[in-house]
XYZ file of N, CA and C in Angstrom:
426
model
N 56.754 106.134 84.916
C 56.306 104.750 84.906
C 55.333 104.508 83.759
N 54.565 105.290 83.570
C 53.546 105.006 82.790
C 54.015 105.468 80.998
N 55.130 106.001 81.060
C 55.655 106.931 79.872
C 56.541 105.542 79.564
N 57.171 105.100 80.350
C 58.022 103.837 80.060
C 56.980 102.497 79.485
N 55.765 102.334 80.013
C 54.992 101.157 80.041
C 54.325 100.897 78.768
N 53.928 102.810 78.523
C 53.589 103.049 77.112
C 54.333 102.597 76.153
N 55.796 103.342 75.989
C 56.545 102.997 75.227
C 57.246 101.725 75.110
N 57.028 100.714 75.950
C 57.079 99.415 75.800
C 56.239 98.476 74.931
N 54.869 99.100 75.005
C 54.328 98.848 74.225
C 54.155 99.119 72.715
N 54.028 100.270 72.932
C 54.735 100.828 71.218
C 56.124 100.183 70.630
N 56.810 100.141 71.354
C 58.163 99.294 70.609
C 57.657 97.714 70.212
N 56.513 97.187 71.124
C 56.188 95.273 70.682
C 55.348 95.964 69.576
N 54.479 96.653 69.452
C 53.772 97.215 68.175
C 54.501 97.380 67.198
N 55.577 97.927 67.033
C 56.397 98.448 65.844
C 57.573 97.394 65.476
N 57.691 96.492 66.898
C 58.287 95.053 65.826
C 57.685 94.318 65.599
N 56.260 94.105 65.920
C 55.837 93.587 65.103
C 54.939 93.534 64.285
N 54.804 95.226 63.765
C 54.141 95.587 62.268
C 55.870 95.251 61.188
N 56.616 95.226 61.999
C 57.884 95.052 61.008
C 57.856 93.693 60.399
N 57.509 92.750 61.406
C 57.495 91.486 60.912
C 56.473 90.619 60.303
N 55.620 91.969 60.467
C 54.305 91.562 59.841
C 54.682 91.976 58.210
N 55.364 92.861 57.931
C 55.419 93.584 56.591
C 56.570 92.325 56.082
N 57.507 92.187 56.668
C 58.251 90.575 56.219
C 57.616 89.829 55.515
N 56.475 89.446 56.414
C 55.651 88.170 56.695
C 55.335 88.479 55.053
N 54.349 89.766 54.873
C 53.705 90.318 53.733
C 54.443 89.845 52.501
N 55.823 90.605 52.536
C 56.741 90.325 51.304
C 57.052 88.872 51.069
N 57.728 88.181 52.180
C 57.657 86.731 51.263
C 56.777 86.048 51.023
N 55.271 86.269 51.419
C 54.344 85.626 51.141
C 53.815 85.929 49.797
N 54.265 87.531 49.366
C 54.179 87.965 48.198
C 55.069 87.267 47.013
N 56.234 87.220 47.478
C 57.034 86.456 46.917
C 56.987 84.849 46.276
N 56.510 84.386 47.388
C 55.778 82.966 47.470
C 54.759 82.720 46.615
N 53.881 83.438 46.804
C 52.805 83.945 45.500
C 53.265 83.982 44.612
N 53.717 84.620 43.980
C 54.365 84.262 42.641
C 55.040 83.101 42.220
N 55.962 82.574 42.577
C 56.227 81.344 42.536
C 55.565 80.181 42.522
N 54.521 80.300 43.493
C 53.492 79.208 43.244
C 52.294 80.048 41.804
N 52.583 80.896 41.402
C 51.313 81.250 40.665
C 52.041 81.016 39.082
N 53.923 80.442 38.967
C 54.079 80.195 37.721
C 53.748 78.645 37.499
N 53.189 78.679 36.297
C 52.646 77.166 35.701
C 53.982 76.290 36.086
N 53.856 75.022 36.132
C 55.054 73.918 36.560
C 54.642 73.083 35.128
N 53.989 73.047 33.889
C 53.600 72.462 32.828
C 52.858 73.397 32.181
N 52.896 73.353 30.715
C 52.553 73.839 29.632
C 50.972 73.900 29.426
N 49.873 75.120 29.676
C 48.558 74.396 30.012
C 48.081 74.815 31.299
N 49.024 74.674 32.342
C 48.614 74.839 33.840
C 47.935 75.601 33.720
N 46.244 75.861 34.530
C 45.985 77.208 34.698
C 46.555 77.613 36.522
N 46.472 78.926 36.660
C 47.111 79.178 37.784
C 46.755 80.960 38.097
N 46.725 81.589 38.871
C 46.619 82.894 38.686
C 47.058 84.163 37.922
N 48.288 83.643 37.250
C 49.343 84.196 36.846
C 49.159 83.709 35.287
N 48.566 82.577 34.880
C 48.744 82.019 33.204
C 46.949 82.557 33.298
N 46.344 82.785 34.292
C 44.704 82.944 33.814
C 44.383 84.941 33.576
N 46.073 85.894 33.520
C 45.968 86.990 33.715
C 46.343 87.300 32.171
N 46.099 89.148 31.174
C 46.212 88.718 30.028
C 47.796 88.854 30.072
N 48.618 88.297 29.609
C 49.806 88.736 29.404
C 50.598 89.662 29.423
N 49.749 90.602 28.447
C 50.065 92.538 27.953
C 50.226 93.157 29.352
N 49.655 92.809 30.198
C 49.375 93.190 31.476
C 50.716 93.730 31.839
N 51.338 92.473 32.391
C 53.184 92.510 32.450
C 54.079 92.676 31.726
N 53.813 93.320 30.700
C 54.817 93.703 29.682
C 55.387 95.105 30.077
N 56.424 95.059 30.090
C 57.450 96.356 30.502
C 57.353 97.659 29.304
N 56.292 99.005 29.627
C 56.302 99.740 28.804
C 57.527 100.848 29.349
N 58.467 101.040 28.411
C 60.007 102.057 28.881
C 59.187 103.394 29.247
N 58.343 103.897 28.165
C 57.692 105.070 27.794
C 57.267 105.323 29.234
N 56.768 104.643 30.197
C 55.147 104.641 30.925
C 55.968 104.369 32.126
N 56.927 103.559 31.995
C 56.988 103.068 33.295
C 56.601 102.013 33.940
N 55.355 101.115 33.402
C 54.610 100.799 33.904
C 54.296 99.012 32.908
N 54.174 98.022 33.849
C 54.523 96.601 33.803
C 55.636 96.071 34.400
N 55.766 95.039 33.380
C 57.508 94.544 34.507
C 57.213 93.554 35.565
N 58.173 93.365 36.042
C 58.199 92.936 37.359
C 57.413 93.492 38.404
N 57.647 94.985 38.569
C 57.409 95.608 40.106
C 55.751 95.208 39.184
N 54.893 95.202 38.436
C 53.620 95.417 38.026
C 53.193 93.689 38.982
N 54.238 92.880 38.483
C 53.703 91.311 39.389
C 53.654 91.610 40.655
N 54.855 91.998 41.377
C 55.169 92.221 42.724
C 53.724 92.649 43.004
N 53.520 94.149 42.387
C 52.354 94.524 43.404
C 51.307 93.908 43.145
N 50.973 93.563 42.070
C 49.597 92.344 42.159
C 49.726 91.344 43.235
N 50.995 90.649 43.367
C 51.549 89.720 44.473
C 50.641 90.660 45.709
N 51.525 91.711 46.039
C 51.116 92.126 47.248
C 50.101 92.978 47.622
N 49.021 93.199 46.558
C 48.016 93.273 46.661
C 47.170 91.959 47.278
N 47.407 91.276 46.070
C 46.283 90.341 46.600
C 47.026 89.458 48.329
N 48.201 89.623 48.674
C 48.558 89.233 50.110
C 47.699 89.910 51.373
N 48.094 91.464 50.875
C 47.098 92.183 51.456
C 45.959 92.191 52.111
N 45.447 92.182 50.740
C 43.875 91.851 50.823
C 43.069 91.152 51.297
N 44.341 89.768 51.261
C 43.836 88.414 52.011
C 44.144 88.869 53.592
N 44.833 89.042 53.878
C 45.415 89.108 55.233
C 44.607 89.800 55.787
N 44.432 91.220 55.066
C 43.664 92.500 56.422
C 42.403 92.149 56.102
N 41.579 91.671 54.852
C 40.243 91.788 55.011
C 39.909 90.200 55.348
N 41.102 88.886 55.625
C 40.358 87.729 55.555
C 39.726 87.125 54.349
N 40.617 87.885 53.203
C 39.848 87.368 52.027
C 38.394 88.278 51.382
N 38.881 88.814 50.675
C 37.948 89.861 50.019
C 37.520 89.089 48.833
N 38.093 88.471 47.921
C 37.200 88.044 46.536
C 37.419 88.838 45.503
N 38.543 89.442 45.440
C 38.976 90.838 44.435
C 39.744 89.260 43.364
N 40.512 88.652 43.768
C 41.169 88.168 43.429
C 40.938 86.574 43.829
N 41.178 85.437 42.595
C 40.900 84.294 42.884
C 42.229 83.115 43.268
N 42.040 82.203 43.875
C 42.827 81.307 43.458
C 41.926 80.181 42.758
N 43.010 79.754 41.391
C 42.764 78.815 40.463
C 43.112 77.272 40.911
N 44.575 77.196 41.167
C 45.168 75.753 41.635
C 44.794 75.833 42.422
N 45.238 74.195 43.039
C 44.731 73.642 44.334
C 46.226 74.569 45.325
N 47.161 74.293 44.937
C 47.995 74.839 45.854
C 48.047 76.528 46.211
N 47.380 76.741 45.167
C 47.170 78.292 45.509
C 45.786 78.350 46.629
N 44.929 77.566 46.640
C 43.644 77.825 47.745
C 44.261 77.362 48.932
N 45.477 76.427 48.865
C 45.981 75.606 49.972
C 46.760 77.595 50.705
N 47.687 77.651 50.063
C 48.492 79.217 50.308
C 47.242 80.395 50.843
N 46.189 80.057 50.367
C 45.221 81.122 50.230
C 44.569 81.005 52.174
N 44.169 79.668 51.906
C 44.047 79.405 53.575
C 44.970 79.578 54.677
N 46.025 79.285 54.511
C 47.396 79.532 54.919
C 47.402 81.472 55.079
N 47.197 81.919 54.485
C 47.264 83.746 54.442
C 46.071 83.814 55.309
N 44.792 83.298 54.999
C 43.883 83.839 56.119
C 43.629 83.767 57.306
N 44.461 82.683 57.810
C 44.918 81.803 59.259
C 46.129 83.038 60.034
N 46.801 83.352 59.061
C 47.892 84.255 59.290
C 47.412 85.745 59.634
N 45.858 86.245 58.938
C 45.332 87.278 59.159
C 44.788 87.012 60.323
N 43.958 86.189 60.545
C 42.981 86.057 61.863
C 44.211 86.182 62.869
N 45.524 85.209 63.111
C 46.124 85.286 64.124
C 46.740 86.648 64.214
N 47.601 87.859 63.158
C 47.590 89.099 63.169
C 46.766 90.099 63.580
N 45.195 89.902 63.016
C 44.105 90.821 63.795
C 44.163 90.266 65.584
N 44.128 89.231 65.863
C 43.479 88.876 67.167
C 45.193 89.534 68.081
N 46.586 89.104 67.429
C 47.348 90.264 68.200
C 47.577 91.128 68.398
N 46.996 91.942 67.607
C 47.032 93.672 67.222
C 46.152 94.335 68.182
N 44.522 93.419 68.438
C 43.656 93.534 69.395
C 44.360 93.353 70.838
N 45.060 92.505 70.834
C 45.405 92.238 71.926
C 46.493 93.249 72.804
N 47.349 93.553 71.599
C 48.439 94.948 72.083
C 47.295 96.116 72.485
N 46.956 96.410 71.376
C 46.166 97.598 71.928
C 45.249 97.843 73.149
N 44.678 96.783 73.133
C 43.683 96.190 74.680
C 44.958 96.527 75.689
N 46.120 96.131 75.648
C 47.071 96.124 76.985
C 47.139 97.396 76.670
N 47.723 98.201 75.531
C 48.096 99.413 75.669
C 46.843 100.384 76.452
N 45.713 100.002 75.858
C 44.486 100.775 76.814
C 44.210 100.364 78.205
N 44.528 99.437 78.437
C 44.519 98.617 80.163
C 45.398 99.303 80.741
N 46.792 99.855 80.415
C 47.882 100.344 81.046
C 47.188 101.542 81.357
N 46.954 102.528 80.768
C 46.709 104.366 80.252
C 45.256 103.913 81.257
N 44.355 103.130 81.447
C 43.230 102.898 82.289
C 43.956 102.780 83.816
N 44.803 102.075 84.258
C 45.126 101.413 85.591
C 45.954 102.897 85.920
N 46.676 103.277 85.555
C 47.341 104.425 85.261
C 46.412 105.494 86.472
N 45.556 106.424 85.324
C 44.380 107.001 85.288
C 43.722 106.478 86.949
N 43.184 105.389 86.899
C 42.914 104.743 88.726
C 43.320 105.265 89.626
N 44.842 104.865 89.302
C 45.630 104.949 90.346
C 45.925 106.443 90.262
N 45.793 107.441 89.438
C 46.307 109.160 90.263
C 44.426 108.967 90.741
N 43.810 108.867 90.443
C 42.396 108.986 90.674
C 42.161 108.634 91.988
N 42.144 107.641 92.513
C 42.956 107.081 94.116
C 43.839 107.816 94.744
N 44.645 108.076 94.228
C 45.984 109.127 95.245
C 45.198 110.507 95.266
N 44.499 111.121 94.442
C 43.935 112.236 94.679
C 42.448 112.626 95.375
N 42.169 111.259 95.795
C 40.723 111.216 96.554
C 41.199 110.586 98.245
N 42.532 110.014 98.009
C 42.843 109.826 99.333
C 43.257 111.178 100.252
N 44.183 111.950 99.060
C 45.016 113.387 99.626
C 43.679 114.410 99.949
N 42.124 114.013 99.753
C 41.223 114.625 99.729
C 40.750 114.467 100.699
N 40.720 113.286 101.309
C 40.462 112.583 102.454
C 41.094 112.683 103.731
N 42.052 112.858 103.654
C 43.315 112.975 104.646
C 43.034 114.564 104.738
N 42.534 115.863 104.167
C 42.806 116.951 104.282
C 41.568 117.125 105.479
């Protein structure tokens, strides 16, 4: 019973760190898109970075795309698990709009994660009671 109750819980945990990592990527995704200029001039997170940055070195490995991505999902990250750390800014208005939007998304992620785990420790507690009870009754009865 309690091996089943556990692992019930671990399975809502693990779908939904899955859909949390979703959540992560298109928001990463999203990020970028909102961080390319829509006019010549725009500043934005992405036109306020130096250029060279993202340039694809063959030699190295290193720029490119995957170099945006993970800036993307860094700074998603960052926002999400710490609520906004300050490593990283938003410039546009629609990027602080996205930016609030990610930290709304963290608070409601931390407060369910608390909440699984609280049940998962409530279960393994009531559990624990109850042989604790059956073995003070069989103590009683002797």
């Amino acid at each position: 019973m309690l091996i089943k109750r556990i692992a019930n819980s671990l399975a809502s945990l693990s779908f939904f760190s899955a859909i949390t990592f979703l959540l992560v990527h298109f928001s990463a995704c999203l990020w970028i898109a909102i961080g390319i200029p829509t006019y010549p001039g725009e500043l934005t997170w992405f036109s306020t970075v130096d250029p060279n940055v993202y340039v694809y070195d063959p030699e190295t490995f290193k720029g490119g795309v995957m170099k945006i991505y993970m800036d993307a999902m860094y700074y998603i990250a960052s926002t999400v698990a710490a609520v906004g750390n300050g490593t990283n800014k938003s410039v546009a208005t629609r990027e602080y709009w996205f930016s609030i939007f990610l930290e709304i998304m963290g608070i409601y992620i931390h407060v369910h994660l608390l909440g699984n785990f609280l049940q998962l420790t409530r279960i393994i507690t009531i559990e624990e009671q109850d042989k604790t009870e059956v073995l003070f009754s069989r103590i009683k009865n002797k």
